[in-house]
PDBQT receptor file of N, H, CA, C and O in Angstrom, charges set to zero:
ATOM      1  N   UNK A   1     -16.172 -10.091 -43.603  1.00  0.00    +0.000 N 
ATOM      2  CA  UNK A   1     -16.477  -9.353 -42.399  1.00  0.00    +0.000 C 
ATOM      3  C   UNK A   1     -17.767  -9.923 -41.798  1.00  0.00    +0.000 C 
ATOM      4  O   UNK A   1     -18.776 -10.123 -42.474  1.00  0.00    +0.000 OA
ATOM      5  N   UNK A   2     -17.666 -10.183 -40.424  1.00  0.00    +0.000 N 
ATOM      6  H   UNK A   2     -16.846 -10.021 -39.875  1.00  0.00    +0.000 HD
ATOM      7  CA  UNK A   2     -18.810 -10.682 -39.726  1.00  0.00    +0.000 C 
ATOM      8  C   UNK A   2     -20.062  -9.481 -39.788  1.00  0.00    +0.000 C 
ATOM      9  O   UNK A   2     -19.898  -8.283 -39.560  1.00  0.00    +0.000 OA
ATOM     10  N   UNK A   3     -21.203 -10.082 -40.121  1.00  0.00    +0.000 N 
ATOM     11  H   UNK A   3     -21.336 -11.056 -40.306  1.00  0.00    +0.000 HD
ATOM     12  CA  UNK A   3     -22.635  -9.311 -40.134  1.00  0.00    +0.000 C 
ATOM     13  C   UNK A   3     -22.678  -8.783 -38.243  1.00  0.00    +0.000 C 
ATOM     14  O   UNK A   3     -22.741  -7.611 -37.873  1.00  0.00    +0.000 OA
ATOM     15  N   UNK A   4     -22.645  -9.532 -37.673  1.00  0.00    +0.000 N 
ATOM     16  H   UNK A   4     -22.595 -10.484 -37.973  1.00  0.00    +0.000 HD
ATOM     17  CA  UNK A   4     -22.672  -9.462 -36.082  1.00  0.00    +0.000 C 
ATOM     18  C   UNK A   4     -21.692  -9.345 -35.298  1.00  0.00    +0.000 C 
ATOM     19  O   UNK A   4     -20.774 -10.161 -35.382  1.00  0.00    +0.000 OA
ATOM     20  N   UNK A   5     -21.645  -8.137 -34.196  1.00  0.00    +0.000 N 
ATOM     21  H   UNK A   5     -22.390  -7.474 -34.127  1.00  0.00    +0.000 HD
ATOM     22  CA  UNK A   5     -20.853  -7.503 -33.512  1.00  0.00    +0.000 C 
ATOM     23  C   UNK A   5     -21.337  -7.923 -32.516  1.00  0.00    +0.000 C 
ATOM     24  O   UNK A   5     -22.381  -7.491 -32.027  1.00  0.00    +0.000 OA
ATOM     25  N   UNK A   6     -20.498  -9.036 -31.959  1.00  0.00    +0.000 N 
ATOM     26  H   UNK A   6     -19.650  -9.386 -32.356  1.00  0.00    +0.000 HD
ATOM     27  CA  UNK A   6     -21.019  -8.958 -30.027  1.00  0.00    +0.000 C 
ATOM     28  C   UNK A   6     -20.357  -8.393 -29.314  1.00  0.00    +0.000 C 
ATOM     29  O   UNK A   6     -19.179  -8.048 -29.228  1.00  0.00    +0.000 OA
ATOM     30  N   UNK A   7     -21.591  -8.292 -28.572  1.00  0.00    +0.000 N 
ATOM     31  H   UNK A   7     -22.548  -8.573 -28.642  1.00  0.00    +0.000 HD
ATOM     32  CA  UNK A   7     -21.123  -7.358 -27.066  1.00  0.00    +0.000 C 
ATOM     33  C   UNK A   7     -20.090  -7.250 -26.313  1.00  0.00    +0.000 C 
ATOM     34  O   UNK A   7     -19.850  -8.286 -25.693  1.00  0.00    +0.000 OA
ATOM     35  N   UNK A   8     -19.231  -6.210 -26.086  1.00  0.00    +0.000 N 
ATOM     36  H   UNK A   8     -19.426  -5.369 -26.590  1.00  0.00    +0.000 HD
ATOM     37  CA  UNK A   8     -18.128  -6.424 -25.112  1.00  0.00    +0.000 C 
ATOM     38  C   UNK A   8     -18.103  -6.655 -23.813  1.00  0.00    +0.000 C 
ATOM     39  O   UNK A   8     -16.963  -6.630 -23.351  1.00  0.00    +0.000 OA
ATOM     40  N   UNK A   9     -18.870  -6.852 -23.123  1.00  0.00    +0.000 N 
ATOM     41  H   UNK A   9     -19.796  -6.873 -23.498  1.00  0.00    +0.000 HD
ATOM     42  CA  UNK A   9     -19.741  -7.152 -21.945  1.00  0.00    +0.000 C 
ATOM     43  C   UNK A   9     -18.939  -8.207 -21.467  1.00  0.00    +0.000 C 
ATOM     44  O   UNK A   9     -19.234  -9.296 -21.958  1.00  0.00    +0.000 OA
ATOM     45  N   UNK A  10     -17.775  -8.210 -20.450  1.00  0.00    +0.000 N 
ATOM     46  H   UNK A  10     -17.535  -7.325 -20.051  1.00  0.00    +0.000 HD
ATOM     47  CA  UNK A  10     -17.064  -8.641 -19.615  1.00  0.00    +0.000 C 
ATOM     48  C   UNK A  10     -17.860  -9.710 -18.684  1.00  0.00    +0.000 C 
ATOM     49  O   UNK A  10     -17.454 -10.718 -18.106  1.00  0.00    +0.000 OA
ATOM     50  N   UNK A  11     -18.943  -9.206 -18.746  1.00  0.00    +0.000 N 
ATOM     51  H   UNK A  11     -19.272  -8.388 -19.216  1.00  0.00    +0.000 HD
ATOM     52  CA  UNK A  11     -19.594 -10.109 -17.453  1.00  0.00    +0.000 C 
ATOM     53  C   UNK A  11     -19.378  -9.491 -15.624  1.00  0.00    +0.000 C 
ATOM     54  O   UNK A  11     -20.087  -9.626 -14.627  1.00  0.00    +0.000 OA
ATOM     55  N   UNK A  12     -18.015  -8.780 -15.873  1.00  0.00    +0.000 N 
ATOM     56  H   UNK A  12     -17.438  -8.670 -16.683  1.00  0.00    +0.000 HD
ATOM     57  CA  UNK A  12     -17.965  -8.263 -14.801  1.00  0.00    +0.000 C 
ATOM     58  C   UNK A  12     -18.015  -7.023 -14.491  1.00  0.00    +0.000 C 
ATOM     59  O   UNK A  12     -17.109  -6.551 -13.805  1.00  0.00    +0.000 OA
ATOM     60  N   UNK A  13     -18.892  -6.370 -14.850  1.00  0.00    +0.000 N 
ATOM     61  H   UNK A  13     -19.628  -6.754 -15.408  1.00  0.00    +0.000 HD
ATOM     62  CA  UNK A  13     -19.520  -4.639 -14.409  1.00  0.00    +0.000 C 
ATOM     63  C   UNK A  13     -19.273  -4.179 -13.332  1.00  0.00    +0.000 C 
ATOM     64  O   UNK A  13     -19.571  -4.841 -12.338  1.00  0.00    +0.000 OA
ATOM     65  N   UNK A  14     -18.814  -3.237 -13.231  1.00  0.00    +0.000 N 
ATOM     66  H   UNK A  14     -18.572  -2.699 -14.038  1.00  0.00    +0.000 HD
ATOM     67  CA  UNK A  14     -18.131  -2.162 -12.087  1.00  0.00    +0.000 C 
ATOM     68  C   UNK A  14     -18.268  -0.748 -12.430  1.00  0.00    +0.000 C 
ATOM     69  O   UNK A  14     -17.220  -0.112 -12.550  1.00  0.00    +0.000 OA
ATOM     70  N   UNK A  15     -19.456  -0.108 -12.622  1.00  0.00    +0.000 N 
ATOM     71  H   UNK A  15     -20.307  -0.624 -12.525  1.00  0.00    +0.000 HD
ATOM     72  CA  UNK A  15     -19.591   1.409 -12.892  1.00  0.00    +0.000 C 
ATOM     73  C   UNK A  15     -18.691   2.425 -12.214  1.00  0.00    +0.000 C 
ATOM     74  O   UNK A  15     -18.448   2.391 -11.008  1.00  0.00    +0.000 OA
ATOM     75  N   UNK A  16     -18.209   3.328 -13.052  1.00  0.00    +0.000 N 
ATOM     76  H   UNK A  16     -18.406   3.356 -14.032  1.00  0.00    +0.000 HD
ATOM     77  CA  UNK A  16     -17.466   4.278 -12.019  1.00  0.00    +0.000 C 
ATOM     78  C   UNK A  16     -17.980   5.432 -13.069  1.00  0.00    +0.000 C 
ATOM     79  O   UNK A  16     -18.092   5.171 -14.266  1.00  0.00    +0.000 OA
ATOM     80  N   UNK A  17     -18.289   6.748 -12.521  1.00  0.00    +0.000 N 
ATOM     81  H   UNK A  17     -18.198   6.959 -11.548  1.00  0.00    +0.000 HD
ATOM     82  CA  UNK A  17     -18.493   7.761 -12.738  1.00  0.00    +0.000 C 
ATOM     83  C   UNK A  17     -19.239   7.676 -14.264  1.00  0.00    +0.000 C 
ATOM     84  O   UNK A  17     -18.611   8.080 -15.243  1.00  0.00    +0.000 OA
ATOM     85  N   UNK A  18     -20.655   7.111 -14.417  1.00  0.00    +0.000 N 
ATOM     86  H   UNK A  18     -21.165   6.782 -13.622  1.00  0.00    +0.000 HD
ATOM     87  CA  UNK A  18     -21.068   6.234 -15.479  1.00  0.00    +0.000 C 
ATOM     88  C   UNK A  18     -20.363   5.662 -16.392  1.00  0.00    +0.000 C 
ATOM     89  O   UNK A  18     -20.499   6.163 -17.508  1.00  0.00    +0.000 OA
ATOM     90  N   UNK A  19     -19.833   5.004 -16.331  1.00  0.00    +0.000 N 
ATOM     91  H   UNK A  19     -19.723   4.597 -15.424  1.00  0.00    +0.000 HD
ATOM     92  CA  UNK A  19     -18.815   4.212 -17.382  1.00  0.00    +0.000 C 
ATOM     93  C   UNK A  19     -18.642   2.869 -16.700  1.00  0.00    +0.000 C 
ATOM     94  O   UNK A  19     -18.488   2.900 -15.479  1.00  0.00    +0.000 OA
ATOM     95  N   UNK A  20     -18.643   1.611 -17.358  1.00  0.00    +0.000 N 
ATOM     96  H   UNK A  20     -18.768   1.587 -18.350  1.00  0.00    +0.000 HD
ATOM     97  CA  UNK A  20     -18.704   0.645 -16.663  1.00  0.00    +0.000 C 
ATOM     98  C   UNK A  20     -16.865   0.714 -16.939  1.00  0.00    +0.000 C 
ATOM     99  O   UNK A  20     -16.338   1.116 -17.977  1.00  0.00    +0.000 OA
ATOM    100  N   UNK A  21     -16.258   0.289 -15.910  1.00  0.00    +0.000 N 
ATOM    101  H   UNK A  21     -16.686  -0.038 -15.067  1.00  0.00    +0.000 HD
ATOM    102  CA  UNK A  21     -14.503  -0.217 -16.249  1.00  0.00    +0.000 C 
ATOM    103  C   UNK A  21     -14.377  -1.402 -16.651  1.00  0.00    +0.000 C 
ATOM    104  O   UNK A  21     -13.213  -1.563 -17.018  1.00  0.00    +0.000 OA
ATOM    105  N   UNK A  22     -14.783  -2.016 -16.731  1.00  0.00    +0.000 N 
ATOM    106  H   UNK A  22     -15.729  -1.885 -16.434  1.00  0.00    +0.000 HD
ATOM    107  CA  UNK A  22     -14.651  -3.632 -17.258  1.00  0.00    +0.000 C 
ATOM    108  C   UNK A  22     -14.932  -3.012 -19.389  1.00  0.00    +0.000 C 
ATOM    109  O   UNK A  22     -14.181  -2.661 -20.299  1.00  0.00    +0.000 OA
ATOM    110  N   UNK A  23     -15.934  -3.146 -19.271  1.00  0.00    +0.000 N 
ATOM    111  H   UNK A  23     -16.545  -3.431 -18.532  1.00  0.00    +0.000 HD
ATOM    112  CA  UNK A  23     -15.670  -2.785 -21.271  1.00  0.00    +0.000 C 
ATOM    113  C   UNK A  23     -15.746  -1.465 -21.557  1.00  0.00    +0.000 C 
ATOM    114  O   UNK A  23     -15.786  -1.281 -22.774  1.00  0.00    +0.000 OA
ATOM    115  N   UNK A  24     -15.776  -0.595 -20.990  1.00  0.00    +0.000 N 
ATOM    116  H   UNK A  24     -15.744  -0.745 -20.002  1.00  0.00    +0.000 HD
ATOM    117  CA  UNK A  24     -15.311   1.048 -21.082  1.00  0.00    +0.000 C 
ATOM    118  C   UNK A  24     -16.442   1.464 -21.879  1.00  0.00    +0.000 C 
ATOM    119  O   UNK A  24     -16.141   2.215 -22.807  1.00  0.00    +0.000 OA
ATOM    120  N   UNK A  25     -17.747   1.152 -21.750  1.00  0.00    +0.000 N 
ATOM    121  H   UNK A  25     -17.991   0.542 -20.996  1.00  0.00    +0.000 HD
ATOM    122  CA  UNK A  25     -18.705   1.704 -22.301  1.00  0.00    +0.000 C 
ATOM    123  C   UNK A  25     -19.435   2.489 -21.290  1.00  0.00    +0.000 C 
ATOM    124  O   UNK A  25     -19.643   2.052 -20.158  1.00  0.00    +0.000 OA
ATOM    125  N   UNK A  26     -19.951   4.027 -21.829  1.00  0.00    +0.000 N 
ATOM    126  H   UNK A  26     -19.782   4.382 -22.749  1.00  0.00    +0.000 HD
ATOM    127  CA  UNK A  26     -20.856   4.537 -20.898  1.00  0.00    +0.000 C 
ATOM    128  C   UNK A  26     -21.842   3.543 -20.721  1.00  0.00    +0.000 C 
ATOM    129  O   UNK A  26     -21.717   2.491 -21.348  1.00  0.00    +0.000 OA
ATOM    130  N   UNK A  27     -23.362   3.806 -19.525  1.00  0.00    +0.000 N 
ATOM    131  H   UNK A  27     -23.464   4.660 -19.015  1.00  0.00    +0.000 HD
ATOM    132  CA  UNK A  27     -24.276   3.469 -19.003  1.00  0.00    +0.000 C 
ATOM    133  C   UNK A  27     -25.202   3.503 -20.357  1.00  0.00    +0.000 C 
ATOM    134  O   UNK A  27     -25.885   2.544 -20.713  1.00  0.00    +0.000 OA
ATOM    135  N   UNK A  28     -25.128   4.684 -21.019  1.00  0.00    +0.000 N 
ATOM    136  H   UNK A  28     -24.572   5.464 -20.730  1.00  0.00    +0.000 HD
ATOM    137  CA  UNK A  28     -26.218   5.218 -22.536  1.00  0.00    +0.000 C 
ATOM    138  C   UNK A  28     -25.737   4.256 -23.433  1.00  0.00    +0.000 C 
ATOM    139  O   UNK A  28     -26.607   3.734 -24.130  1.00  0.00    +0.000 OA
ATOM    140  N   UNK A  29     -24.130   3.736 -23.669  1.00  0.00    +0.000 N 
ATOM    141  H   UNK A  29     -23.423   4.160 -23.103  1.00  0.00    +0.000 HD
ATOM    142  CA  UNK A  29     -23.870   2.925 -24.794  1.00  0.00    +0.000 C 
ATOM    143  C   UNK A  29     -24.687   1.493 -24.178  1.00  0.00    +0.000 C 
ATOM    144  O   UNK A  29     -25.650   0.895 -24.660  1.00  0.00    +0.000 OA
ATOM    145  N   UNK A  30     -23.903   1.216 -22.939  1.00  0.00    +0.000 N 
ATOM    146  H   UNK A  30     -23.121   1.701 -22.548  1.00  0.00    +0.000 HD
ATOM    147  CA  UNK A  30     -24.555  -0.290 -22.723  1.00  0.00    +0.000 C 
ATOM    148  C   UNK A  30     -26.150  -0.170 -22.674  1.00  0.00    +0.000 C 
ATOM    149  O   UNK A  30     -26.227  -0.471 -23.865  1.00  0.00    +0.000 OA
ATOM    150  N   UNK A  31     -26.980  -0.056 -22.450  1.00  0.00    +0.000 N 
ATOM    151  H   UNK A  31     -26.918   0.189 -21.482  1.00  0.00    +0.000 HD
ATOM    152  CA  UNK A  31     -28.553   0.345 -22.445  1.00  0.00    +0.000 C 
ATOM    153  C   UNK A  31     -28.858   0.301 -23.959  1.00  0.00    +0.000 C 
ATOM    154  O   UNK A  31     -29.843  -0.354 -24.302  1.00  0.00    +0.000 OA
ATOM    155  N   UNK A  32     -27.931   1.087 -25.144  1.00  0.00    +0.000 N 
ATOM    156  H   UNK A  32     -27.131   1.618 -24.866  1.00  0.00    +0.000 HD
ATOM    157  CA  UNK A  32     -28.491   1.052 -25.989  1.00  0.00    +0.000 C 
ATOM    158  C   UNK A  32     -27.858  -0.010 -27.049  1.00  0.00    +0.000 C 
ATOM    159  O   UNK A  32     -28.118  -0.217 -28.234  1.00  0.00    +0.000 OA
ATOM    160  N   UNK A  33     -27.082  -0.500 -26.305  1.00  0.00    +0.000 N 
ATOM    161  H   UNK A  33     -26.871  -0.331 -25.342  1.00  0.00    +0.000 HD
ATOM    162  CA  UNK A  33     -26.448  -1.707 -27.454  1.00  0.00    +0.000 C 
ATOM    163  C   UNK A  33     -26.806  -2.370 -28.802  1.00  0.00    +0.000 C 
ATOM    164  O   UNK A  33     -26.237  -2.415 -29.893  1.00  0.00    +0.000 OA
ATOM    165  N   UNK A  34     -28.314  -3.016 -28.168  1.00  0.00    +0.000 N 
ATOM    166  H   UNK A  34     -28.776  -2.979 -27.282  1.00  0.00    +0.000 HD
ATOM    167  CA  UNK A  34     -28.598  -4.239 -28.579  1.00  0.00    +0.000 C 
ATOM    168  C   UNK A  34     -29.734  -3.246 -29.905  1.00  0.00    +0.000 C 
ATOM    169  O   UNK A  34     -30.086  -3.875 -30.903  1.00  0.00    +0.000 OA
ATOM    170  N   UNK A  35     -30.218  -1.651 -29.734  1.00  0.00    +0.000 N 
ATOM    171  H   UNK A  35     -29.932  -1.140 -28.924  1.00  0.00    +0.000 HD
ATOM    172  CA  UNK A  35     -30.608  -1.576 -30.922  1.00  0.00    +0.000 C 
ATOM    173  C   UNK A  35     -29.809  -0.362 -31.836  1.00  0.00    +0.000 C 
ATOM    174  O   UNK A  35     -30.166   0.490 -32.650  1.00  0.00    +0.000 OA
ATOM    175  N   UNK A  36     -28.628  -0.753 -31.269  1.00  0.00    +0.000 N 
ATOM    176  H   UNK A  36     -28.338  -1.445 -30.608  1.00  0.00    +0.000 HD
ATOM    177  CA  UNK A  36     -27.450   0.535 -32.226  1.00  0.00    +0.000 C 
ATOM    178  C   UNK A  36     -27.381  -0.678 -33.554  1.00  0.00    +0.000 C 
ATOM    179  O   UNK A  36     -27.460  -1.904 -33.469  1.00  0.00    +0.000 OA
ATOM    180  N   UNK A  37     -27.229   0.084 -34.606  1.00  0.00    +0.000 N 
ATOM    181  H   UNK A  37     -27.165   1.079 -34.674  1.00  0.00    +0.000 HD
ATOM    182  CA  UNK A  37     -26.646  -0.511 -35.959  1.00  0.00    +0.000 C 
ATOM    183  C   UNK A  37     -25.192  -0.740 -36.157  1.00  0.00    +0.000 C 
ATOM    184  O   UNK A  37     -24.463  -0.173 -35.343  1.00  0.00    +0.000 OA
ATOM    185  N   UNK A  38     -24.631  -1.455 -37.071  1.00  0.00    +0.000 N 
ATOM    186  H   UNK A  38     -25.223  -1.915 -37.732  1.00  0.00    +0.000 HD
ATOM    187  CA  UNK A  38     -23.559  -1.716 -36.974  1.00  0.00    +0.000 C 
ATOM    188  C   UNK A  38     -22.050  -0.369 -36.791  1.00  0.00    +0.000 C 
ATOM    189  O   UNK A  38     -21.005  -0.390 -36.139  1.00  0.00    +0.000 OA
ATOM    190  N   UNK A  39     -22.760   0.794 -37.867  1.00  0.00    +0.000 N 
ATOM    191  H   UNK A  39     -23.608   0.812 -38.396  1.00  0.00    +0.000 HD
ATOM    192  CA  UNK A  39     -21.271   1.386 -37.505  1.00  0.00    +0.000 C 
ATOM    193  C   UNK A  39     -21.710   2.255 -36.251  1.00  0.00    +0.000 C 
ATOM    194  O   UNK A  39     -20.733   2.717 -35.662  1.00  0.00    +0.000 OA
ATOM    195  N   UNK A  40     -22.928   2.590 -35.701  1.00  0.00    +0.000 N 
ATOM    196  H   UNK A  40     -23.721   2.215 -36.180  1.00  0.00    +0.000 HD
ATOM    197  CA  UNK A  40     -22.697   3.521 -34.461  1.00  0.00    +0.000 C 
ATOM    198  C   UNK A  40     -22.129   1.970 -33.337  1.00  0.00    +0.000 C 
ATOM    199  O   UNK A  40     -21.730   2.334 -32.231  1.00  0.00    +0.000 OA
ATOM    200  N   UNK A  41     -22.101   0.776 -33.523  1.00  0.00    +0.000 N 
ATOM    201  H   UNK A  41     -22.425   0.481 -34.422  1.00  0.00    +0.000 HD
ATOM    202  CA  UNK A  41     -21.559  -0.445 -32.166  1.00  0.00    +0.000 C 
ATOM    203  C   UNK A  41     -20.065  -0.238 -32.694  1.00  0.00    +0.000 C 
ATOM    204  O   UNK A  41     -19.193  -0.448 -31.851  1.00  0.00    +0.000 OA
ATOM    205  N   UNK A  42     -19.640   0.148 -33.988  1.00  0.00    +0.000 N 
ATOM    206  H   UNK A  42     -20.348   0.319 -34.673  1.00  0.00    +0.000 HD
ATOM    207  CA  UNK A  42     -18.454   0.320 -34.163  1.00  0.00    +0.000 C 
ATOM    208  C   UNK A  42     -17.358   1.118 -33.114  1.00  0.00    +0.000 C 
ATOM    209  O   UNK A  42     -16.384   0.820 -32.423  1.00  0.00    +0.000 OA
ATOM    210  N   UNK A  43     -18.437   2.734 -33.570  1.00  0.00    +0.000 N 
ATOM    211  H   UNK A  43     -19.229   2.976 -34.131  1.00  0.00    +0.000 HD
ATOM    212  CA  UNK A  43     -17.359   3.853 -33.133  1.00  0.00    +0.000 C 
ATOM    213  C   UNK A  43     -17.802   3.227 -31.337  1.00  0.00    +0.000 C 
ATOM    214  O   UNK A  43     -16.855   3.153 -30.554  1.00  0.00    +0.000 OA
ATOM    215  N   UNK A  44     -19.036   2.876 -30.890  1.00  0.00    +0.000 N 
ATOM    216  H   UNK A  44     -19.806   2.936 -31.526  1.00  0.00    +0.000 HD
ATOM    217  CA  UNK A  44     -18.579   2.740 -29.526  1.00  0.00    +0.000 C 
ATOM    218  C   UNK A  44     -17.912   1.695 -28.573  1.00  0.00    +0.000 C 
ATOM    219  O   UNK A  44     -17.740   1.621 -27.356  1.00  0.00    +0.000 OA
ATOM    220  N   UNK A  45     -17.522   0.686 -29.987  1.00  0.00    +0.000 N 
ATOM    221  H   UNK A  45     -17.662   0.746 -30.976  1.00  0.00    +0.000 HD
ATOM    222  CA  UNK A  45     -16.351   0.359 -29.945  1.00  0.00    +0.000 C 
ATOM    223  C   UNK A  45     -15.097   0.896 -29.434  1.00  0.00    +0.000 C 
ATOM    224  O   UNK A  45     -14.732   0.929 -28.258  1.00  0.00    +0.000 OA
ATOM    225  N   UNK A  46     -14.475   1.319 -30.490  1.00  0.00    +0.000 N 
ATOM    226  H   UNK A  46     -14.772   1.292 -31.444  1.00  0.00    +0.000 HD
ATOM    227  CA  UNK A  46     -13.739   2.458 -30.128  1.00  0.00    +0.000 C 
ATOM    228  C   UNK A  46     -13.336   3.187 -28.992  1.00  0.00    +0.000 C 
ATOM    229  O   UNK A  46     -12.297   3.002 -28.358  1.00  0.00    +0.000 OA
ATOM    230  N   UNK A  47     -14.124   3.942 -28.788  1.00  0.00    +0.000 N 
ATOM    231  H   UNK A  47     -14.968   4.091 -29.303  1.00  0.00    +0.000 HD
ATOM    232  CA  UNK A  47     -14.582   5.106 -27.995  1.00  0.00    +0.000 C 
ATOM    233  C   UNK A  47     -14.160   4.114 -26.618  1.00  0.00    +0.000 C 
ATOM    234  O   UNK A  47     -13.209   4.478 -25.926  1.00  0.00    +0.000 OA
ATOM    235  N   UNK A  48     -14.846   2.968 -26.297  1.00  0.00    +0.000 N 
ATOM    236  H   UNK A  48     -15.618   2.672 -26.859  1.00  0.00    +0.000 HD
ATOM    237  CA  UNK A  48     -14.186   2.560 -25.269  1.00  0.00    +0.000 C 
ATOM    238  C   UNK A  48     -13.073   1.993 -25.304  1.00  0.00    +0.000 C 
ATOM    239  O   UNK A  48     -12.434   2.292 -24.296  1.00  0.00    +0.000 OA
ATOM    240  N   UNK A  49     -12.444   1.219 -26.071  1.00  0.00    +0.000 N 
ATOM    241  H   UNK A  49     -12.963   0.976 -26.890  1.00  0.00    +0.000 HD
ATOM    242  CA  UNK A  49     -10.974   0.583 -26.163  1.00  0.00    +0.000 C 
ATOM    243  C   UNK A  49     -10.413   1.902 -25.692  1.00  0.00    +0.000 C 
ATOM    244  O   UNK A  49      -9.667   1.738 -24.726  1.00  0.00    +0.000 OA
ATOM    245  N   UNK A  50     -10.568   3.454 -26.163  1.00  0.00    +0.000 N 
ATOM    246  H   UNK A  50     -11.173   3.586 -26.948  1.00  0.00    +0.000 HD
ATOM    247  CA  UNK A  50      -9.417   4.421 -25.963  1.00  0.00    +0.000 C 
ATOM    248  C   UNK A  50     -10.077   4.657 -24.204  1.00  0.00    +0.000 C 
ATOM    249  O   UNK A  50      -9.453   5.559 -23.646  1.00  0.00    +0.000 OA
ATOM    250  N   UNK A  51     -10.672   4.314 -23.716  1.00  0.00    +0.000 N 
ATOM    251  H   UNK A  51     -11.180   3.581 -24.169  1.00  0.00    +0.000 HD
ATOM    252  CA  UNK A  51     -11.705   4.694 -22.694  1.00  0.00    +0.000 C 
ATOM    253  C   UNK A  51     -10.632   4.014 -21.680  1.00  0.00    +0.000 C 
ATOM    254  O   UNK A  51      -9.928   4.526 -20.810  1.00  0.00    +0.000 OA
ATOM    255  N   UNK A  52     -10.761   2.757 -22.088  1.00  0.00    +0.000 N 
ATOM    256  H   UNK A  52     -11.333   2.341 -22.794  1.00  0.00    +0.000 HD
ATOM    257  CA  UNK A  52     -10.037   1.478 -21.313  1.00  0.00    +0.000 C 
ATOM    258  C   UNK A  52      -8.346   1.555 -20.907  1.00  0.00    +0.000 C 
ATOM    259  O   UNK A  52      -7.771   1.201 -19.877  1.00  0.00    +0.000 OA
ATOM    260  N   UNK A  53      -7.789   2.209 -22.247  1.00  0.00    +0.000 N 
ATOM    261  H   UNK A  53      -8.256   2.496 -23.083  1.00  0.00    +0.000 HD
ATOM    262  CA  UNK A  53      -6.393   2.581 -22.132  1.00  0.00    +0.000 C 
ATOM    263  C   UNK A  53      -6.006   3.365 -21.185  1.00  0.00    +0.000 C 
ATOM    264  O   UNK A  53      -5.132   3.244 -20.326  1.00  0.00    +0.000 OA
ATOM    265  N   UNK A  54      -6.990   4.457 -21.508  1.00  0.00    +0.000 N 
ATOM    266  H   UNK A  54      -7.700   4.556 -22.206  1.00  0.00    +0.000 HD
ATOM    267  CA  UNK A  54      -6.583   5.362 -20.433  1.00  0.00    +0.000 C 
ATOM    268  C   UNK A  54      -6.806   5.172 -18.838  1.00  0.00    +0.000 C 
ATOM    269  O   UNK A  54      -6.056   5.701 -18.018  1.00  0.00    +0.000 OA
ATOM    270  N   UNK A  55      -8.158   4.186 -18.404  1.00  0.00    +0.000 N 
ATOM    271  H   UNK A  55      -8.767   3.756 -19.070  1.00  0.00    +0.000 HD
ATOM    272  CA  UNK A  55      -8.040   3.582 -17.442  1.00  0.00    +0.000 C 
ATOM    273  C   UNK A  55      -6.824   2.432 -16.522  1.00  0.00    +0.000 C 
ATOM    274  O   UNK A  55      -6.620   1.799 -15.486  1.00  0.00    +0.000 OA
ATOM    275  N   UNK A  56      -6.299   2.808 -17.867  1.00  0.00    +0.000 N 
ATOM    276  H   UNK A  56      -6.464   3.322 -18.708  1.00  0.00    +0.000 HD
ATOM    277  CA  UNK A  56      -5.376   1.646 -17.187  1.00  0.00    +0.000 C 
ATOM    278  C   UNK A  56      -3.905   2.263 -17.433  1.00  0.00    +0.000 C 
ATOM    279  O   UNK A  56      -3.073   1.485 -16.966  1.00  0.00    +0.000 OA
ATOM    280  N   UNK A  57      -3.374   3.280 -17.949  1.00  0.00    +0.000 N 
ATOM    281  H   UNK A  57      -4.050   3.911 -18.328  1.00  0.00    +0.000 HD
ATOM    282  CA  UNK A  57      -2.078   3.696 -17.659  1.00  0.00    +0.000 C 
ATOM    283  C   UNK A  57      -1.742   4.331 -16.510  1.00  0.00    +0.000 C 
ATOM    284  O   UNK A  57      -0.577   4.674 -16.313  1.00  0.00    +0.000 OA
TER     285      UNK A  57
């Protein structure tokens, strides 16, 4: 298992109702990325993949 989780950061940011739609992370997740530990970058992982789905059905 990789020590390092990079960023899902699309490159292409488009906020809608704080949530960027491009990697389905709130404004609070992206801001706090870079000093979350590995399992809280996990669940907000997560949290946006199901974020993203639902953006898109």
């Amino acid at each position: 298992m990789a020590n390092k989780i990079d960023s899902p950061c699309l490159s292409t940011c488009q906020l809608k109702g704080g949530m960027c739609t491009s990697c389905g992370r709130s404004i609070e997740e992206i801001r706090h990325w870079k000093s979350m530990k590995r399992p809280e970058k996990i669940s907000t992982l997560k949290r946006a993949e199901q974020r993203r789905k639902k953006l898109n059905k």
